[in-house]
CSV table of C-alpha atoms in Angstrom, one decimal:
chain,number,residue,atom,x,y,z
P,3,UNK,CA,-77.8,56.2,25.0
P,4,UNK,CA,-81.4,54.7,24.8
P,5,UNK,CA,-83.1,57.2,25.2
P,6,UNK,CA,-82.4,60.8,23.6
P,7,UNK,CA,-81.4,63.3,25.6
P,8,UNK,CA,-83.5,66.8,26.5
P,9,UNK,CA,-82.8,68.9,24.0
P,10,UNK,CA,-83.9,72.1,26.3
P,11,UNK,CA,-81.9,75.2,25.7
P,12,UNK,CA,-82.0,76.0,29.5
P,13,UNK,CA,-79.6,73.1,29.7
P,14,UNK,CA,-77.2,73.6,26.1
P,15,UNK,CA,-74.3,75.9,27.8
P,16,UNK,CA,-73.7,72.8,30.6
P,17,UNK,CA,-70.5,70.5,29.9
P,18,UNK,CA,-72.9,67.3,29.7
P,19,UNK,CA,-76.5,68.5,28.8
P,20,UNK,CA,-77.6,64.7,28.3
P,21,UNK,CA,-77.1,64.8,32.1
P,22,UNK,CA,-80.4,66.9,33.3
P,23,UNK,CA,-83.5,66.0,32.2
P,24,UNK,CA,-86.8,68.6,32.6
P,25,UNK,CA,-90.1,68.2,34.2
P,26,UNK,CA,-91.9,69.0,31.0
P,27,UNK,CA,-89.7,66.2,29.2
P,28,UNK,CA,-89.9,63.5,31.4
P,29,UNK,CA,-94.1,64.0,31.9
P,30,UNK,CA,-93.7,63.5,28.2
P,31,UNK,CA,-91.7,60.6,28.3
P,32,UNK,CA,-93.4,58.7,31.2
P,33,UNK,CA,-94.0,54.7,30.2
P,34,UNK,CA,-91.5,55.2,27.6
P,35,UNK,CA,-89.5,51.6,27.5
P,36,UNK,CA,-86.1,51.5,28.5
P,37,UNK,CA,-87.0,54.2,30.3
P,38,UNK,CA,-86.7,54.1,34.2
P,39,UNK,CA,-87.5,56.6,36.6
P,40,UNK,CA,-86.1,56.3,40.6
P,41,UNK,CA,-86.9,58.4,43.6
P,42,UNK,CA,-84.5,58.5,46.0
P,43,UNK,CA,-85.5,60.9,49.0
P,44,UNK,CA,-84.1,62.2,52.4
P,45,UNK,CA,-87.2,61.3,53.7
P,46,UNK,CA,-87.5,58.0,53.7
P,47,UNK,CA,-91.4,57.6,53.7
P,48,UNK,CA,-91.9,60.4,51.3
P,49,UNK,CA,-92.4,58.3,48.6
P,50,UNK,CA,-95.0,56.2,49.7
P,51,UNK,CA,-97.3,59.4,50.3
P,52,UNK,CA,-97.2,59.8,46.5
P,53,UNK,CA,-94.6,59.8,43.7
P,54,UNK,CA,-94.2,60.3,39.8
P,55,UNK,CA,-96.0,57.6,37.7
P,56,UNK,CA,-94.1,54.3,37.2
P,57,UNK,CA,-90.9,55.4,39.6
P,58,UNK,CA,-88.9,52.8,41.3
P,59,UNK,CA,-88.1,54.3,45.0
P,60,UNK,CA,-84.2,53.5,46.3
P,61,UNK,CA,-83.6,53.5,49.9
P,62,UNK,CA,-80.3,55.4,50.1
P,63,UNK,CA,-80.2,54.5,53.7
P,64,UNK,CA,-80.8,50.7,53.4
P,65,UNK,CA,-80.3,50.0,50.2
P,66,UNK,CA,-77.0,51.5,48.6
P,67,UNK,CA,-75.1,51.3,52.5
P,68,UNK,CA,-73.5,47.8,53.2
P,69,UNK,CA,-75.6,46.8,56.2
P,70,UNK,CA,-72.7,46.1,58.3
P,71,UNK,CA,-69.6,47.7,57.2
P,72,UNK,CA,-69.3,51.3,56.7
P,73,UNK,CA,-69.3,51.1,52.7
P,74,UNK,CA,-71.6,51.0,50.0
P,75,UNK,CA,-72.9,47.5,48.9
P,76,UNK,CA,-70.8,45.3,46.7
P,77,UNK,CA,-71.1,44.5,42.9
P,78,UNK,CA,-73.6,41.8,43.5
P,79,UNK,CA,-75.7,43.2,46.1
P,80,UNK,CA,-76.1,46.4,43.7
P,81,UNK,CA,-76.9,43.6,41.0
P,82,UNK,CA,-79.6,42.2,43.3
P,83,UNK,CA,-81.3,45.6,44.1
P,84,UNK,CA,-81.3,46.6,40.3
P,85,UNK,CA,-82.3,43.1,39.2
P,86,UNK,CA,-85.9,43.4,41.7
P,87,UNK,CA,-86.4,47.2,41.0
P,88,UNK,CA,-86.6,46.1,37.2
P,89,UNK,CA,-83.8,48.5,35.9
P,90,UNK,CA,-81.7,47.0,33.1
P,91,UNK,CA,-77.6,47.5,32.6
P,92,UNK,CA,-78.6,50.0,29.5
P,93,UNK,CA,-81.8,51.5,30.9
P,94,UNK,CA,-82.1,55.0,31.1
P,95,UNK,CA,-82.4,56.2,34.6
P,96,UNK,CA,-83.6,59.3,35.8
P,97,UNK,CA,-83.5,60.0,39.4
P,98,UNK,CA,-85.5,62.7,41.1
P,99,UNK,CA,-85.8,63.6,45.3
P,100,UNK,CA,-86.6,66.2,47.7
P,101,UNK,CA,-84.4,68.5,49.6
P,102,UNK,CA,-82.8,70.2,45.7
P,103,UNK,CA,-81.9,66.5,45.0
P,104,UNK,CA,-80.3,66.2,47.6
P,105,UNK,CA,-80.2,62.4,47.3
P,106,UNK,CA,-81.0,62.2,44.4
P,107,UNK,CA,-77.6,63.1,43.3
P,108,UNK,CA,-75.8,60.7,45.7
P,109,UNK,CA,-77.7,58.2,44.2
P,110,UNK,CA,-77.1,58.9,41.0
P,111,UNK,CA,-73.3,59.1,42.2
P,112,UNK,CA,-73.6,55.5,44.0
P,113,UNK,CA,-75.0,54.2,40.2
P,114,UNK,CA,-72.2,56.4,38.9
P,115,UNK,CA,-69.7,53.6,41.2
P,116,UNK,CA,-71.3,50.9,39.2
P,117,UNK,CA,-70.5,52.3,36.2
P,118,UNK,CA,-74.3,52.6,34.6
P,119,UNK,CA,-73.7,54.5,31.9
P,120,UNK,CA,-76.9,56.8,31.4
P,121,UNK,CA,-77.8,58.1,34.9
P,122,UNK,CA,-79.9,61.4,34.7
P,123,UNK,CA,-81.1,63.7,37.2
P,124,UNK,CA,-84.9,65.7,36.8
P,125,UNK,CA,-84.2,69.3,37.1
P,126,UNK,CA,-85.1,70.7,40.2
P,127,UNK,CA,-86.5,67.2,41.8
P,128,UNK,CA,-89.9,67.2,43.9
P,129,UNK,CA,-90.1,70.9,44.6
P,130,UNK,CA,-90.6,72.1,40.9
P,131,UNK,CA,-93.0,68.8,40.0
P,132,UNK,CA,-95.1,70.1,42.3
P,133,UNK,CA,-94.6,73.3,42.1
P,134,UNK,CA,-96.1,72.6,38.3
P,135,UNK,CA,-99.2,70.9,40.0
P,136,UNK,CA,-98.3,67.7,38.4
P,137,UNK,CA,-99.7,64.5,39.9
P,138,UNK,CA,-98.2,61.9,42.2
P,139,UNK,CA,-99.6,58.0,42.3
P,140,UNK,CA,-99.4,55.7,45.5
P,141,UNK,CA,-99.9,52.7,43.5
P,142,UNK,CA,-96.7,50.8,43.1
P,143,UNK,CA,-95.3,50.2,40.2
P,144,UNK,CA,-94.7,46.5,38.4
P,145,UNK,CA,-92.0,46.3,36.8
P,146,UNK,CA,-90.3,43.0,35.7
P,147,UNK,CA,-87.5,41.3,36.9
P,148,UNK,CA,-84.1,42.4,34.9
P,149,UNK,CA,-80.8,40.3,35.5
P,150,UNK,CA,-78.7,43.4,36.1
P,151,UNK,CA,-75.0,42.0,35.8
P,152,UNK,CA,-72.4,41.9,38.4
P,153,UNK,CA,-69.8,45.1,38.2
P,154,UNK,CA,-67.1,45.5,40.3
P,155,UNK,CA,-67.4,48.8,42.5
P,156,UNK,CA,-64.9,51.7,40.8
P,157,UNK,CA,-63.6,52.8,43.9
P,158,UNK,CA,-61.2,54.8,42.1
P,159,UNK,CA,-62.3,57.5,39.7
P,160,UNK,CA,-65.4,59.4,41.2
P,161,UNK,CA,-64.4,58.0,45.1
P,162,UNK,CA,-61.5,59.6,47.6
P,163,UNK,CA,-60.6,57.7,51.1
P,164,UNK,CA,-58.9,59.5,54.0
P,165,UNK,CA,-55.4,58.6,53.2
P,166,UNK,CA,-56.1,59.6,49.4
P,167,UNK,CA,-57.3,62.9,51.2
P,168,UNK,CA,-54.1,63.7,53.3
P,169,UNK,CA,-52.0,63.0,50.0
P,170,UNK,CA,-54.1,65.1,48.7
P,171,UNK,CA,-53.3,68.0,50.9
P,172,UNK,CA,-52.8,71.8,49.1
P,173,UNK,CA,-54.2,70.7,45.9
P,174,UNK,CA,-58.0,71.7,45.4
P,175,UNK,CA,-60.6,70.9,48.1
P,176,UNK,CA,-64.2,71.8,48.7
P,177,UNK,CA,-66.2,71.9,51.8
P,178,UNK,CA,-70.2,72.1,51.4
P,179,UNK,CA,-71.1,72.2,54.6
P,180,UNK,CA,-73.0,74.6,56.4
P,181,UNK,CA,-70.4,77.9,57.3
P,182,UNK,CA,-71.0,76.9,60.9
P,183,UNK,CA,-69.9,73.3,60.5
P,184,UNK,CA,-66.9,74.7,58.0
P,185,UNK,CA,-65.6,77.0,60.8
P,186,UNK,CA,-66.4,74.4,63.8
P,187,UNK,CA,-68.3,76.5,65.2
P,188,UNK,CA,-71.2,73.9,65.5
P,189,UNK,CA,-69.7,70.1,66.6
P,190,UNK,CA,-72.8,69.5,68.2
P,191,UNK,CA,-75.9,70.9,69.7
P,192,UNK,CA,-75.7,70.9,73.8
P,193,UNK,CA,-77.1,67.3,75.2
P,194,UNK,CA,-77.9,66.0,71.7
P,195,UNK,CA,-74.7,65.3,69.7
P,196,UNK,CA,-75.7,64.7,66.1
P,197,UNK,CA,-74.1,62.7,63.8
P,198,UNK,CA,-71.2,62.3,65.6
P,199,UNK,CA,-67.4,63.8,64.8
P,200,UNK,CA,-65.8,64.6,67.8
P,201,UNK,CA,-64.2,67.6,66.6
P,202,UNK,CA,-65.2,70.4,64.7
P,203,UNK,CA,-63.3,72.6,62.2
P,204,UNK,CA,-62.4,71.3,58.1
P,205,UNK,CA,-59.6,70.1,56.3
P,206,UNK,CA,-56.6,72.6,56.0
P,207,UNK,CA,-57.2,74.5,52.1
P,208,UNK,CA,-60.5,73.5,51.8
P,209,UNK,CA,-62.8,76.2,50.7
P,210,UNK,CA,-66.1,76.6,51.6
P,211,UNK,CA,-69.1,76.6,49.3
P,212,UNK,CA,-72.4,75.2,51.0
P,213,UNK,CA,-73.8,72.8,48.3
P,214,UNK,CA,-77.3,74.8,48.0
P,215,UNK,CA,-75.6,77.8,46.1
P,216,UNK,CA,-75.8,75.8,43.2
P,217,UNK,CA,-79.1,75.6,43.1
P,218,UNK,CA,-82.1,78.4,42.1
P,219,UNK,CA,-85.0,79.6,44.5
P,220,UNK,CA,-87.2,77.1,42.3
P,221,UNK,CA,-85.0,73.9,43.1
P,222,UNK,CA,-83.7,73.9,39.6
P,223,UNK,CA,-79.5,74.0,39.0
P,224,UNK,CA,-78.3,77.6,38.3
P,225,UNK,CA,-77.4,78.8,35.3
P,226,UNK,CA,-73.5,78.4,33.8
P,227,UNK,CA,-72.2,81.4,34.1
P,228,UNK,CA,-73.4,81.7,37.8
P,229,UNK,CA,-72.7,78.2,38.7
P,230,UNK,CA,-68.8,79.4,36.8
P,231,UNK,CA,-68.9,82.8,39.2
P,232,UNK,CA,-68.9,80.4,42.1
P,233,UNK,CA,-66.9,77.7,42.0
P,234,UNK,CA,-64.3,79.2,39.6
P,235,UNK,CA,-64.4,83.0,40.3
P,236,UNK,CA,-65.1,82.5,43.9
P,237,UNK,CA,-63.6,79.8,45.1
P,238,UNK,CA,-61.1,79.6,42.9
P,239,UNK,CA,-61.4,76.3,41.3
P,240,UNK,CA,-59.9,75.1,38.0
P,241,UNK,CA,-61.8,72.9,35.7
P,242,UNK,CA,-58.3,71.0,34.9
P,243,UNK,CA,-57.7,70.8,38.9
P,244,UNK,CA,-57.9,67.5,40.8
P,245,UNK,CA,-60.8,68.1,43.5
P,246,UNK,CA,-62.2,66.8,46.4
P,247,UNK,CA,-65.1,67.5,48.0
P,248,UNK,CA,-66.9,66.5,51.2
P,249,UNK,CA,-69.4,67.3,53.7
P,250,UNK,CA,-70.6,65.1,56.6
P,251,UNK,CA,-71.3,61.8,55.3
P,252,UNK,CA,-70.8,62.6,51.8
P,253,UNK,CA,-74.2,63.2,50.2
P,254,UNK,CA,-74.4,66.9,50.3
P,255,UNK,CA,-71.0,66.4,48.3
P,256,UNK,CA,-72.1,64.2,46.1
P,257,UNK,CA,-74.8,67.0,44.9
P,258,UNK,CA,-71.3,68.9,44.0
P,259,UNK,CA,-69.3,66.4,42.6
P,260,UNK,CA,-72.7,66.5,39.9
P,261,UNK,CA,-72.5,69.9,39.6
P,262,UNK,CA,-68.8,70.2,39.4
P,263,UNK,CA,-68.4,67.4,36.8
P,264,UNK,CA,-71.7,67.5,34.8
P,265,UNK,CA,-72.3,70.8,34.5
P,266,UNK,CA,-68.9,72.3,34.5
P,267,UNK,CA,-67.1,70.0,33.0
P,268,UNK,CA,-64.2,69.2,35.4
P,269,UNK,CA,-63.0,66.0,34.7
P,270,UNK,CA,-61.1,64.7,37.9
P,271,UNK,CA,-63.5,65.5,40.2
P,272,UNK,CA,-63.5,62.9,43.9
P,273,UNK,CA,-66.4,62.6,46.8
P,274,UNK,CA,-64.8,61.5,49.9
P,275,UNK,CA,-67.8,60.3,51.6
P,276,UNK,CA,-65.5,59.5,54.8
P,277,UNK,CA,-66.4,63.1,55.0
P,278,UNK,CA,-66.4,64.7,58.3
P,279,UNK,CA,-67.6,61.8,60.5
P,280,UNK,CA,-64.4,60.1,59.5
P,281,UNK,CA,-62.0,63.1,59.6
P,282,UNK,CA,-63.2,64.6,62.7
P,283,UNK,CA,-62.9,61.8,64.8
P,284,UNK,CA,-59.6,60.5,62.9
P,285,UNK,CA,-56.5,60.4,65.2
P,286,UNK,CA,-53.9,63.4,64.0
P,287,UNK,CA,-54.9,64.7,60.8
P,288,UNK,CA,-54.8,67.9,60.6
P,289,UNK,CA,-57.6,70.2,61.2
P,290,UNK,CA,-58.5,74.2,60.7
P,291,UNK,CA,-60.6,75.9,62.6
P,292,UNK,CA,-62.6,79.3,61.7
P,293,UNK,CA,-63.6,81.1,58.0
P,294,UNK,CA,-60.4,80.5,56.4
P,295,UNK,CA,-59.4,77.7,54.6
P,296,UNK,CA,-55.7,77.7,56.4
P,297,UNK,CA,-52.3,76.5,55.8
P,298,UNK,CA,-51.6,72.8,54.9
P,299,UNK,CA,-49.1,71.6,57.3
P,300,UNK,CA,-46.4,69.1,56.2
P,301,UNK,CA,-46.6,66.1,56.9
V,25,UNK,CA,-93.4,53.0,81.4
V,26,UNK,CA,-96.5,54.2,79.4
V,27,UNK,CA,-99.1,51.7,78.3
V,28,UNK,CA,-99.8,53.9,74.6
V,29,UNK,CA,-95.8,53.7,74.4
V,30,UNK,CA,-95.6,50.1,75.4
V,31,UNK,CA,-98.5,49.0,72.9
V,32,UNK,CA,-96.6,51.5,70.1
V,33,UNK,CA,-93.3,49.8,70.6
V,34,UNK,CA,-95.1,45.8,70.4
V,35,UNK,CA,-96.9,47.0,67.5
V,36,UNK,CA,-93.7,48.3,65.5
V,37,UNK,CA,-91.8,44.8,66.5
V,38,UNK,CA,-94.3,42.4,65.5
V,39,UNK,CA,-93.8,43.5,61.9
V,40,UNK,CA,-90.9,43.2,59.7
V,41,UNK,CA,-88.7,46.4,58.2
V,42,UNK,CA,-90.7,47.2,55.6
V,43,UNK,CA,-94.0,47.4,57.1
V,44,UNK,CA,-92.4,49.7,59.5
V,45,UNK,CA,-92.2,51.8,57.9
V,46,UNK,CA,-95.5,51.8,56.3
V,47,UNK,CA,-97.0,51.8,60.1
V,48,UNK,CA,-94.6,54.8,60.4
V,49,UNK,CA,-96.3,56.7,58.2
V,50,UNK,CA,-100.3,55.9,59.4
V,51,UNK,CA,-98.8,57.4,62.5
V,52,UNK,CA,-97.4,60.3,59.6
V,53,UNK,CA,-101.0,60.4,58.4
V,54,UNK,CA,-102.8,60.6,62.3
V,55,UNK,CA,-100.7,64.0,63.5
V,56,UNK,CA,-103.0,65.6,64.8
V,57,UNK,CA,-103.9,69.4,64.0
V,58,UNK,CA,-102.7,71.8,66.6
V,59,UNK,CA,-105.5,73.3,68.6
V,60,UNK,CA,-107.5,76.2,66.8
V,61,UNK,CA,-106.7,78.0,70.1
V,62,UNK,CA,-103.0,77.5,69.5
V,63,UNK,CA,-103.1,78.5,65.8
V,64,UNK,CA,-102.2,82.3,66.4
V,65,UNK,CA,-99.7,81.8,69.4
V,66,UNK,CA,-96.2,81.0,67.3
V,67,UNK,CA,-94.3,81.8,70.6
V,68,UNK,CA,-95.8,79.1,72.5
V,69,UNK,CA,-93.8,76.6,70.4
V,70,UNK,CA,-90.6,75.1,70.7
V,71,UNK,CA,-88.7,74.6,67.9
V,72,UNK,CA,-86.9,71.0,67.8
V,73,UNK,CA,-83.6,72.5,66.6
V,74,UNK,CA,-81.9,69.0,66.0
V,75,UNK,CA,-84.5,67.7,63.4
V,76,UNK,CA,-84.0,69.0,60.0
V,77,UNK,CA,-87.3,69.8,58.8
V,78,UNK,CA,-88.9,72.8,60.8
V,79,UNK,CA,-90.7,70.9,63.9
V,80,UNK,CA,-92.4,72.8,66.8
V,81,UNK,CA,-93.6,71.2,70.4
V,82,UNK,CA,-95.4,72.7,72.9
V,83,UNK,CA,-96.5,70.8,75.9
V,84,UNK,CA,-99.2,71.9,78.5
V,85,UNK,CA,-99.7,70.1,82.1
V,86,UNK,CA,-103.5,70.3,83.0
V,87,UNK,CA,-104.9,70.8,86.7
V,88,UNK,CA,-104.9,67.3,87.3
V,89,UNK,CA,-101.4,66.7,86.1
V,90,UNK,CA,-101.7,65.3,83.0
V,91,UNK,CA,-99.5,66.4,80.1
V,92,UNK,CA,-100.7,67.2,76.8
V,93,UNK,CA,-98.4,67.7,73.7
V,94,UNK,CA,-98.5,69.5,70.9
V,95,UNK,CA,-96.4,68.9,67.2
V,96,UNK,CA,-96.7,70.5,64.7
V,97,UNK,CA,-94.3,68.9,61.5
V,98,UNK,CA,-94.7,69.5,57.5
V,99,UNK,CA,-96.4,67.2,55.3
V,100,UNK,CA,-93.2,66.9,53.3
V,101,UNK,CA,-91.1,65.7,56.0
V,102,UNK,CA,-93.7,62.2,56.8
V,103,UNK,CA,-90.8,60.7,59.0
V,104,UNK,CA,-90.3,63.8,61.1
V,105,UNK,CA,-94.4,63.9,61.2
V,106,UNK,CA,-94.5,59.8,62.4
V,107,UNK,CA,-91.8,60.5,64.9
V,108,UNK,CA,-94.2,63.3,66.2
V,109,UNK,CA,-97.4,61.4,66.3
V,110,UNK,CA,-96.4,58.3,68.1
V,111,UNK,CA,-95.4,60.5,70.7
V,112,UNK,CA,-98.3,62.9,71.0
V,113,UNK,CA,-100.3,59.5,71.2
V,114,UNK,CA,-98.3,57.7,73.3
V,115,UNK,CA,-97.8,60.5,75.9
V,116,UNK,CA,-100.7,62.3,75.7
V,117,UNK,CA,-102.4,62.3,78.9
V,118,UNK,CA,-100.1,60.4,81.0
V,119,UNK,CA,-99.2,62.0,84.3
V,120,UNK,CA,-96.2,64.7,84.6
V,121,UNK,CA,-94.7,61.8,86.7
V,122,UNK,CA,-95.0,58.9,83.9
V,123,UNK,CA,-94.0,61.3,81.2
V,124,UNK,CA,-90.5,62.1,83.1
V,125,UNK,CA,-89.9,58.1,83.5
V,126,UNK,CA,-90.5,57.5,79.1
V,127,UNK,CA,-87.1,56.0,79.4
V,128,UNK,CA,-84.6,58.2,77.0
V,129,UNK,CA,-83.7,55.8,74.7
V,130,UNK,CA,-87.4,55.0,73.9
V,131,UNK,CA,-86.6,56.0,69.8
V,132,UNK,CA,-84.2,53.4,69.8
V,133,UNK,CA,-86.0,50.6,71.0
V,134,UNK,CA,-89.0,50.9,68.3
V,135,UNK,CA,-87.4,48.7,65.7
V,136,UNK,CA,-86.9,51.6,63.2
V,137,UNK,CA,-82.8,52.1,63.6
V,138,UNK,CA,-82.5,49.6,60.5
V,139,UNK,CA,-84.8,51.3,58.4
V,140,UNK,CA,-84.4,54.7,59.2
V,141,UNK,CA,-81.0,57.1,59.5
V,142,UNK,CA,-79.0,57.7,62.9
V,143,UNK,CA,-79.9,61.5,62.6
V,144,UNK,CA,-83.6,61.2,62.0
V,145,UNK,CA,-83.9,58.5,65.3
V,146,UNK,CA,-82.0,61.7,67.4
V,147,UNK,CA,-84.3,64.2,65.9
V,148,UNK,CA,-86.8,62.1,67.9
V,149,UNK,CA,-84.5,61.2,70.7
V,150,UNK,CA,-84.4,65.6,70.5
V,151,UNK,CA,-88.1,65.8,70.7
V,152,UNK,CA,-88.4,63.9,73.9
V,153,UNK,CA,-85.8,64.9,75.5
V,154,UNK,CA,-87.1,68.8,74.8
V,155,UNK,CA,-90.6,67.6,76.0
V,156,UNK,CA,-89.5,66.1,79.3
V,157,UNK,CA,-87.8,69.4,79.7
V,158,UNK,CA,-90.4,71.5,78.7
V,159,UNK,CA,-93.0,69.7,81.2
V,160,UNK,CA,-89.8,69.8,84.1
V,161,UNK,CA,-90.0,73.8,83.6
V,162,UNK,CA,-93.9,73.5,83.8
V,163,UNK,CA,-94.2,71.7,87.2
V,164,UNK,CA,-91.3,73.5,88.9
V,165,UNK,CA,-92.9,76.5,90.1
């Protein structure tokens, strides 16, 4: 790693501390080389009313997607975007957004696809940087150009596709979504379909834990043993289990794949970001509808 | 259509993607303030249910038949606020009759569906159709 970790106690019981970073260590370490810090928001103009010193903004929505194909940009078009937003292959990155991180931690799960080794997320994002009346800056930063190598995309490891899904069938699964979306109660809203599946309902054995439990009333991650309580007690999750989790398009999961792998320690942990746009409107899989996860059918 | 509309839509093509979005958010920046008389009447406004940041609307049609609108989004959520302001300012004023011909599909056709999500351009596709609806209700009796 370049840069040394944050050595803050509120983060020692997690699996991977080095993975968090805090709001009072990064104000510290601002302008630090080697350093680089990326905002990577819902919002896609919240940036540009105002943003931490020095930070790099990425465009989850049209700069990690393929423009075309439903995918995430290639080796070199990832080198491309790295290479003009000045980060180099062993920079440390530390990625902060609105919404609990929301996006944040898909981003960090796209740069995770890639393979960039020290990928850190600021504890608790926008909400507790402001909440500490730090300052934002519009100016734009200037970084230099970096040649960011070409890596191939690791599809495998930290990624699920549908088919991997159905195989996948009675071993562990997660759905964050929202309890209305998990039970298929809410497909759409009347006259104004959202993000379109064209049925509602989850996978059969997924459990349901809305991403946002993992997270405090100040934006930060929750402690261990509560974050434990959840996803192990509750849900019944094993840190040796193979797990896949999705949502919608798969960003609220990626914010669990973090926690699950990160911060828990589980070390074959999947997103499928086919999520339920893909499953919903996929031809015969099987589907569950209501508060339980359900039976897994054979298939 | 609308001549504030029309003008809004020229002014968003004649730019490329990434000034878009910086003209998205001077429309952000112009929301105007709801009406001090509106301040203490929360039942008067709508809530836009299909945008995720919590956005209100509340239209009023004048004697002479001219619509006024009123947004009210949160600074944090600048797209949801741009969405709002170009159309309070392109619909503001325009007769009941104008307002109910603002073709549907007007979000789509500002240049933004490159540079902004599919769900954000339907929370504004939301907001128009619940205005048009909202000013329908209004003129009916």
């Amino acid at each position: 790693m370049t840069i040394q970790p944050d050595s803050s106690p509120a983060f020692a019981d997690f699996a991977h501390p080095e993975r968090l970073v805090s709001t009072d260590w990064l104000a510290g370490q601002l302008g630090t080389p080697g350093l680089v810090v990326v905002e990577s928001d819902e919002d896609v103009l919240l940036y540009e009313t105002g943003h931490i010193e020095g930070a790099v903004k990425v465009d989850w929505h049209t700069e990690l997607n393929d423009p075309v194909t439903r995918d995430y940009v290639d080796g070199e078009a990832f080198a491309a975007l790295l290479s003009e937003k000045g980060i180099a292959r062993d920079d440390t990155v530390v990625i902060y957004g609105d919404k609990n991180n929301w996006w944040a931690a898909y981003a960090l799960w796209v740069f995770t696809l890639f393979g960039h080794a020290d990928v850190r997320l600021l504890d608790g994002g926008r909400a507790r940087w402001e909440a500490e009346g730090r300052p934002y800056t519009t100016a734009l930063p200037a970084r230099p150009r970096t040649e960011y190598p070409v890596i191939d995309r690791d599809d495998r490891t930290v990624r699920a596709f549908k088919d991997e899904v159905l195989a996948h069938l009675g071993k562990s699964m997660i759905d964050v979504r929202s309890p209305e979306e998990y039970s298929g109660e809410r497909t759409h809203m009347p006259n104004y379909p959202e993000e379109g599946a064209l049925r509602g309902g989850h996978i059969p054995g997924a459990k349901s834990v809305p991403w946002a439990r993992a997270v405090a009333e100040d934006g930060t991650f929750k402690p261990r043993a509560e974050l434990e309580k959840i996803y192990l007690d509750d849900a019944g999750l094993g840190a040796n289990d193979e797990v896949i989790a999705y949502c919608r398009i798969g960003e609220r999961s990626a914010h669990t794949w973090f926690v699950l792998t990160h911060l828990l320690g589980f070390d074959n942990v999947r997103n499928y970001d086919g999520s339920w746009t893909e499953w919903g409107s996929a031809v015969r899989v099987p589907i569950v509808r209501g508060t339980e996860p359900g039976l897994v059918p054979a298939l | 259509m609308s001549g504030a509309l029309d003008e809004i839509r020229e002014e968003f093509l004649a730019i490329e993607q990434r000034e878009r979005l910086q003209l998205l958010l001077e429309f952000s920046n112009e929301l105007p303030a709801l009406p001090e008389r509106y301040v203490d009447h929360p039942d008067l406004l709508e809530r836009v249910e299909e945008c995720q940041s919590p956005v209100f609307i509340f239209t009023e049609v004048d004697d002479d038949s001219r619509v006024h609108l009123h947004v009210t989004a949160p600074r944090e959520a600048p797209t949801t606020r741009g969405f709002a302001s170009i159309l309070a300012q392109g619909l503001d004023g325009l007769r009941v009759d104008e307002v109910l011909a603002v073709p549907d599909d007007y979000p789509l056709t500002i240049g933004l569906t490159d540079a902004v999500s599919p769900l954000r351009l339907r929370g504004m596709t939301a907001m128009l159709g619940r205005i048009k609806r909202q000013v329908r209700e209004k003129t009916a009796a």
